[in-house]
Tab-separated table of N, CA and C in Angstrom:
chain	number	residue	atom	x	y	z
A	1	MET	N	4.041	5.311	2.216
A	1	MET	CA	4.053	3.826	2.278
A	1	MET	C	5.380	3.433	3.027
A	2	SER	N	5.272	2.484	3.907
A	2	SER	CA	6.398	1.957	4.654
A	2	SER	C	7.427	1.344	3.819
A	3	LYS	N	8.673	1.251	4.196
A	3	LYS	CA	9.775	0.567	3.439
A	3	LYS	C	9.420	-0.841	3.326
A	4	ARG	N	8.858	-1.444	4.376
A	4	ARG	CA	8.477	-2.842	4.335
A	4	ARG	C	7.478	-3.159	3.285
A	5	ALA	N	6.477	-2.357	3.186
A	5	ALA	CA	5.420	-2.487	2.169
A	5	ALA	C	5.937	-2.317	0.778
A	6	GLU	N	6.818	-1.326	0.608
A	6	GLU	CA	7.480	-1.018	-0.711
A	6	GLU	C	8.306	-2.249	-1.112
A	7	ARG	N	9.069	-2.861	-0.242
A	7	ARG	CA	9.806	-4.083	-0.566
A	7	ARG	C	8.917	-5.207	-0.922
A	8	LEU	N	7.813	-5.435	-0.194
A	8	LEU	CA	6.845	-6.434	-0.450
A	8	LEU	C	6.221	-6.243	-1.815
A	9	GLY	N	5.804	-4.994	-2.082
A	9	GLY	CA	5.157	-4.628	-3.256
A	9	GLY	C	6.074	-4.880	-4.513
A	10	ARG	N	7.335	-4.465	-4.359
A	10	ARG	CA	8.339	-4.720	-5.460
A	10	ARG	C	8.478	-6.201	-5.724
A	11	PHE	N	8.551	-7.018	-4.655
A	11	PHE	CA	8.678	-8.427	-4.796
A	11	PHE	C	7.522	-8.971	-5.618
A	12	LEU	N	6.381	-8.667	-5.092
A	12	LEU	CA	5.137	-9.138	-5.742
A	12	LEU	C	5.059	-8.695	-7.182
A	13	GLU	N	5.371	-7.476	-7.500
A	13	GLU	CA	5.210	-6.806	-8.812
A	13	GLU	C	6.244	-7.462	-9.736
A	14	ASP	N	7.541	-7.320	-9.277
A	14	ASP	CA	8.751	-7.704	-10.260
A	14	ASP	C	8.840	-9.149	-10.338
A	15	ASP	N	8.758	-9.972	-9.205
A	15	ASP	CA	9.086	-11.266	-9.260
A	15	ASP	C	7.891	-12.136	-9.583
A	16	LEU	N	6.684	-11.862	-9.140
A	16	LEU	CA	5.505	-12.645	-9.331
A	16	LEU	C	4.487	-12.019	-10.253
A	17	GLY	N	4.720	-10.743	-10.640
A	17	GLY	CA	3.810	-10.177	-11.647
A	17	GLY	C	2.403	-9.736	-11.017
A	18	TRP	N	2.413	-9.615	-9.727
A	18	TRP	CA	1.147	-9.173	-9.019
A	18	TRP	C	1.271	-7.726	-8.706
A	19	TYR	N	0.170	-7.033	-8.823
A	19	TYR	CA	0.074	-5.586	-8.388
A	19	TYR	C	-0.878	-5.580	-7.193
A	20	VAL	N	-0.332	-5.134	-6.016
A	20	VAL	CA	-1.118	-5.295	-4.839
A	20	VAL	C	-1.663	-4.072	-4.274
A	21	PHE	N	-0.845	-2.946	-4.147
A	21	PHE	CA	-1.244	-1.794	-3.560
A	21	PHE	C	-1.882	-0.803	-4.489
A	22	GLU	N	-3.170	-0.540	-4.349
A	22	GLU	CA	-3.852	0.332	-5.262
A	22	GLU	C	-3.662	1.754	-4.760
A	23	VAL	N	-3.327	2.736	-5.684
A	23	VAL	CA	-3.205	4.118	-5.337
A	23	VAL	C	-4.458	4.729	-5.189
A	24	SER	N	-4.737	5.412	-4.048
A	24	SER	CA	-5.930	6.254	-3.902
A	24	SER	C	-5.453	7.667	-3.730
A	25	TYR	N	-6.350	8.608	-3.823
A	25	TYR	CA	-6.021	10.047	-3.730
A	25	TYR	C	-6.800	10.635	-2.548
A	26	ARG	N	-6.121	11.581	-1.915
A	26	ARG	CA	-6.672	12.300	-0.712
A	26	ARG	C	-6.556	13.818	-0.848
A	27	CYS	N	-7.600	14.523	-0.489
A	27	CYS	CA	-7.584	16.027	-0.608
A	27	CYS	C	-6.701	16.479	0.609
A	28	LYS	N	-5.725	17.300	0.235
A	28	LYS	CA	-4.814	17.962	1.316
A	28	LYS	C	-5.622	18.947	2.189
A	29	LYS	N	-6.767	19.512	1.686
A	29	LYS	CA	-7.496	20.484	2.465
A	29	LYS	C	-8.601	19.825	3.368
A	30	CYS	N	-9.415	18.971	2.808
A	30	CYS	CA	-10.527	18.440	3.578
A	30	CYS	C	-10.442	16.879	3.924
A	31	GLY	N	-9.466	16.282	3.302
A	31	GLY	CA	-9.207	14.812	3.585
A	31	GLY	C	-10.138	13.867	2.789
A	32	HIS	N	-10.982	14.417	1.821
A	32	HIS	CA	-11.786	13.547	1.016
A	32	HIS	C	-10.949	12.509	0.246
A	33	ARG	N	-11.393	11.258	0.100
A	33	ARG	CA	-10.637	10.241	-0.631
A	33	ARG	C	-11.343	9.945	-1.957
A	34	SER	N	-10.551	9.555	-2.841
A	34	SER	CA	-11.090	9.238	-4.198
A	34	SER	C	-10.086	8.215	-4.876
A	35	SER	N	-10.668	7.376	-5.695
A	35	SER	CA	-9.829	6.413	-6.456
A	35	SER	C	-9.490	7.009	-7.771
A	36	PHE	N	-10.022	8.186	-8.139
A	36	PHE	CA	-9.736	8.804	-9.418
A	36	PHE	C	-8.597	9.792	-9.277
A	37	SER	N	-7.884	10.038	-10.282
A	37	SER	CA	-6.662	10.920	-10.284
A	37	SER	C	-6.973	12.323	-10.681
A	38	ASP	N	-8.185	12.846	-10.154
A	38	ASP	CA	-8.438	14.302	-10.455
A	38	ASP	C	-7.446	15.120	-9.709
A	39	ASN	N	-7.195	16.177	-10.340
A	39	ASN	CA	-6.196	17.155	-9.601
A	39	ASN	C	-6.774	17.919	-8.495
A	40	TYR	N	-8.089	18.126	-8.585
A	40	TYR	CA	-8.758	18.887	-7.470
A	40	TYR	C	-10.009	18.215	-6.895
A	41	CYS	N	-10.161	18.423	-5.638
A	41	CYS	CA	-11.245	17.814	-4.827
A	41	CYS	C	-12.546	18.182	-5.322
A	42	ALA	N	-13.486	17.262	-5.485
A	42	ALA	CA	-14.870	17.555	-5.983
A	42	ALA	C	-15.662	18.282	-4.866
A	43	HIS	N	-15.276	18.080	-3.592
A	43	HIS	CA	-15.991	18.660	-2.537
A	43	HIS	C	-15.598	20.144	-2.199
A	44	CYS	N	-14.424	20.360	-2.150
A	44	CYS	CA	-13.917	21.694	-1.590
A	44	CYS	C	-12.906	22.402	-2.655
A	45	GLY	N	-12.522	21.692	-3.673
A	45	GLY	CA	-11.594	22.342	-4.662
A	45	GLY	C	-10.101	22.232	-4.225
A	46	GLY	N	-9.854	21.591	-3.171
A	46	GLY	CA	-8.453	21.471	-2.563
A	46	GLY	C	-7.686	20.468	-3.536
A	47	LYS	N	-6.305	20.561	-3.388
A	47	LYS	CA	-5.376	19.718	-4.139
A	47	LYS	C	-5.453	18.298	-3.747
A	48	MET	N	-5.613	17.323	-4.722
A	48	MET	CA	-5.547	15.977	-4.424
A	48	MET	C	-4.153	15.426	-4.561
A	49	VAL	N	-3.794	14.547	-3.619
A	49	VAL	CA	-2.375	13.995	-3.602
A	49	VAL	C	-2.595	12.509	-3.576
A	50	ALA	N	-1.592	11.790	-4.153
A	50	ALA	CA	-1.578	10.296	-4.043
A	50	ALA	C	-1.386	9.858	-2.654
A	51	ASP	N	-2.103	8.838	-2.191
A	51	ASP	CA	-2.130	8.331	-0.814
A	51	ASP	C	-2.010	6.844	-0.906
A	52	ARG	N	-0.752	6.303	-0.739
A	52	ARG	CA	-0.628	4.815	-0.887
A	52	ARG	C	-0.514	4.149	0.419
A	53	GLU	N	-1.035	4.639	1.500
A	53	GLU	CA	-0.852	4.056	2.765
A	53	GLU	C	-1.754	2.740	2.738
A	54	GLU	N	-1.211	1.698	3.420
A	54	GLU	CA	-1.911	0.430	3.487
A	54	GLU	C	-1.879	-0.061	4.915
A	55	PRO	N	-2.945	-0.674	5.352
A	55	PRO	CA	-2.944	-1.203	6.730
A	55	PRO	C	-1.827	-2.138	6.965
A	56	LYS	N	-1.200	-2.084	8.164
A	56	LYS	CA	-0.033	-2.908	8.574
A	56	LYS	C	-0.454	-4.371	8.629
A	57	GLU	N	-1.687	-4.686	8.970
A	57	GLU	CA	-2.188	-6.031	9.098
A	57	GLU	C	-2.112	-6.718	7.738
A	58	ILE	N	-2.541	-6.031	6.723
A	58	ILE	CA	-2.528	-6.556	5.354
A	58	ILE	C	-1.053	-6.917	4.973
A	59	VAL	N	-0.084	-6.043	5.233
A	59	VAL	CA	1.316	-6.346	4.849
A	59	VAL	C	1.800	-7.506	5.675
A	60	ASP	N	1.449	-7.578	6.952
A	60	ASP	CA	1.827	-8.772	7.687
A	60	ASP	C	1.277	-10.042	7.174
A	61	GLN	N	-0.056	-10.064	6.803
A	61	GLN	CA	-0.663	-11.229	6.260
A	61	GLN	C	0.012	-11.668	4.925
A	62	LEU	N	0.297	-10.701	4.021
A	62	LEU	CA	0.842	-10.983	2.771
A	62	LEU	C	2.266	-11.559	3.002
A	63	GLU	N	3.084	-10.932	3.889
A	63	GLU	CA	4.384	-11.546	4.146
A	63	GLU	C	4.287	-12.902	4.639
A	64	GLU	N	3.434	-13.183	5.538
A	64	GLU	CA	3.229	-14.538	6.090
A	64	GLU	C	2.763	-15.576	5.105
A	65	ALA	N	1.877	-15.160	4.153
A	65	ALA	CA	1.452	-16.070	3.195
A	65	ALA	C	2.496	-16.352	2.113
A	66	ILE	N	3.323	-15.270	1.756
A	66	ILE	CA	4.425	-15.578	0.838
A	66	ILE	C	5.442	-16.442	1.444
A	67	ALA	N	5.785	-16.176	2.722
A	67	ALA	CA	6.823	-16.957	3.353
A	67	ALA	C	6.373	-18.417	3.414
A	68	TYR	N	5.109	-18.635	3.755
A	68	TYR	CA	4.557	-20.046	3.843
A	68	TYR	C	4.621	-20.591	2.484
A	69	ALA	N	4.269	-19.902	1.392
A	69	ALA	CA	4.284	-20.398	0.073
A	69	ALA	C	5.766	-20.720	-0.396
A	70	LEU	N	6.632	-19.964	0.033
A	70	LEU	CA	8.025	-20.179	-0.325
A	70	LEU	C	8.792	-21.125	0.662
A	71	GLY	N	8.135	-21.596	1.660
A	71	GLY	CA	8.654	-22.441	2.681
A	71	GLY	C	9.698	-21.799	3.662
A	72	GLU	N	9.437	-20.528	3.805
A	72	GLU	CA	10.371	-19.793	4.683
A	72	GLU	C	9.628	-19.437	5.965
A	73	VAL	N	10.269	-19.102	7.002
A	73	VAL	CA	9.715	-18.666	8.277
A	73	VAL	C	10.121	-17.250	8.545
A	74	ILE	N	9.122	-16.360	8.832
A	74	ILE	CA	9.464	-15.056	9.231
A	74	ILE	C	9.507	-14.951	10.742
A	75	THR	N	10.547	-14.482	11.333
A	75	THR	CA	10.602	-14.412	12.814
A	75	THR	C	10.518	-12.966	13.201
A	76	CYS	N	10.052	-12.739	14.379
A	76	CYS	CA	9.899	-11.471	14.864
A	76	CYS	C	11.256	-10.853	15.316
A	77	LYS	N	11.619	-9.654	14.929
A	77	LYS	CA	12.849	-9.073	15.368
A	77	LYS	C	12.896	-8.528	16.733
A	78	HIS	N	11.698	-8.419	17.391
A	78	HIS	CA	11.579	-7.842	18.666
A	78	HIS	C	11.566	-8.858	19.747
A	79	SER	N	11.705	-10.120	19.415
A	79	SER	CA	11.703	-11.145	20.503
A	79	SER	C	13.140	-11.467	21.012
């Protein structure tokens, strides 16, 4: 998970009481995904690991929505 997403998740969780990023699990061997915390993959028997990656667009949209709600403006650092 990116540092940006971690900060946003902590803000939502700690300050607002929202839990946003759902943990999913991915097999290290075959890549199968599951929402259950089984230790081993049902398809190939490989080891399942936590995979908390989130799409960048969702993080962008959440940041913009929160900034709007708080009356702040997020500016691009690359401009």
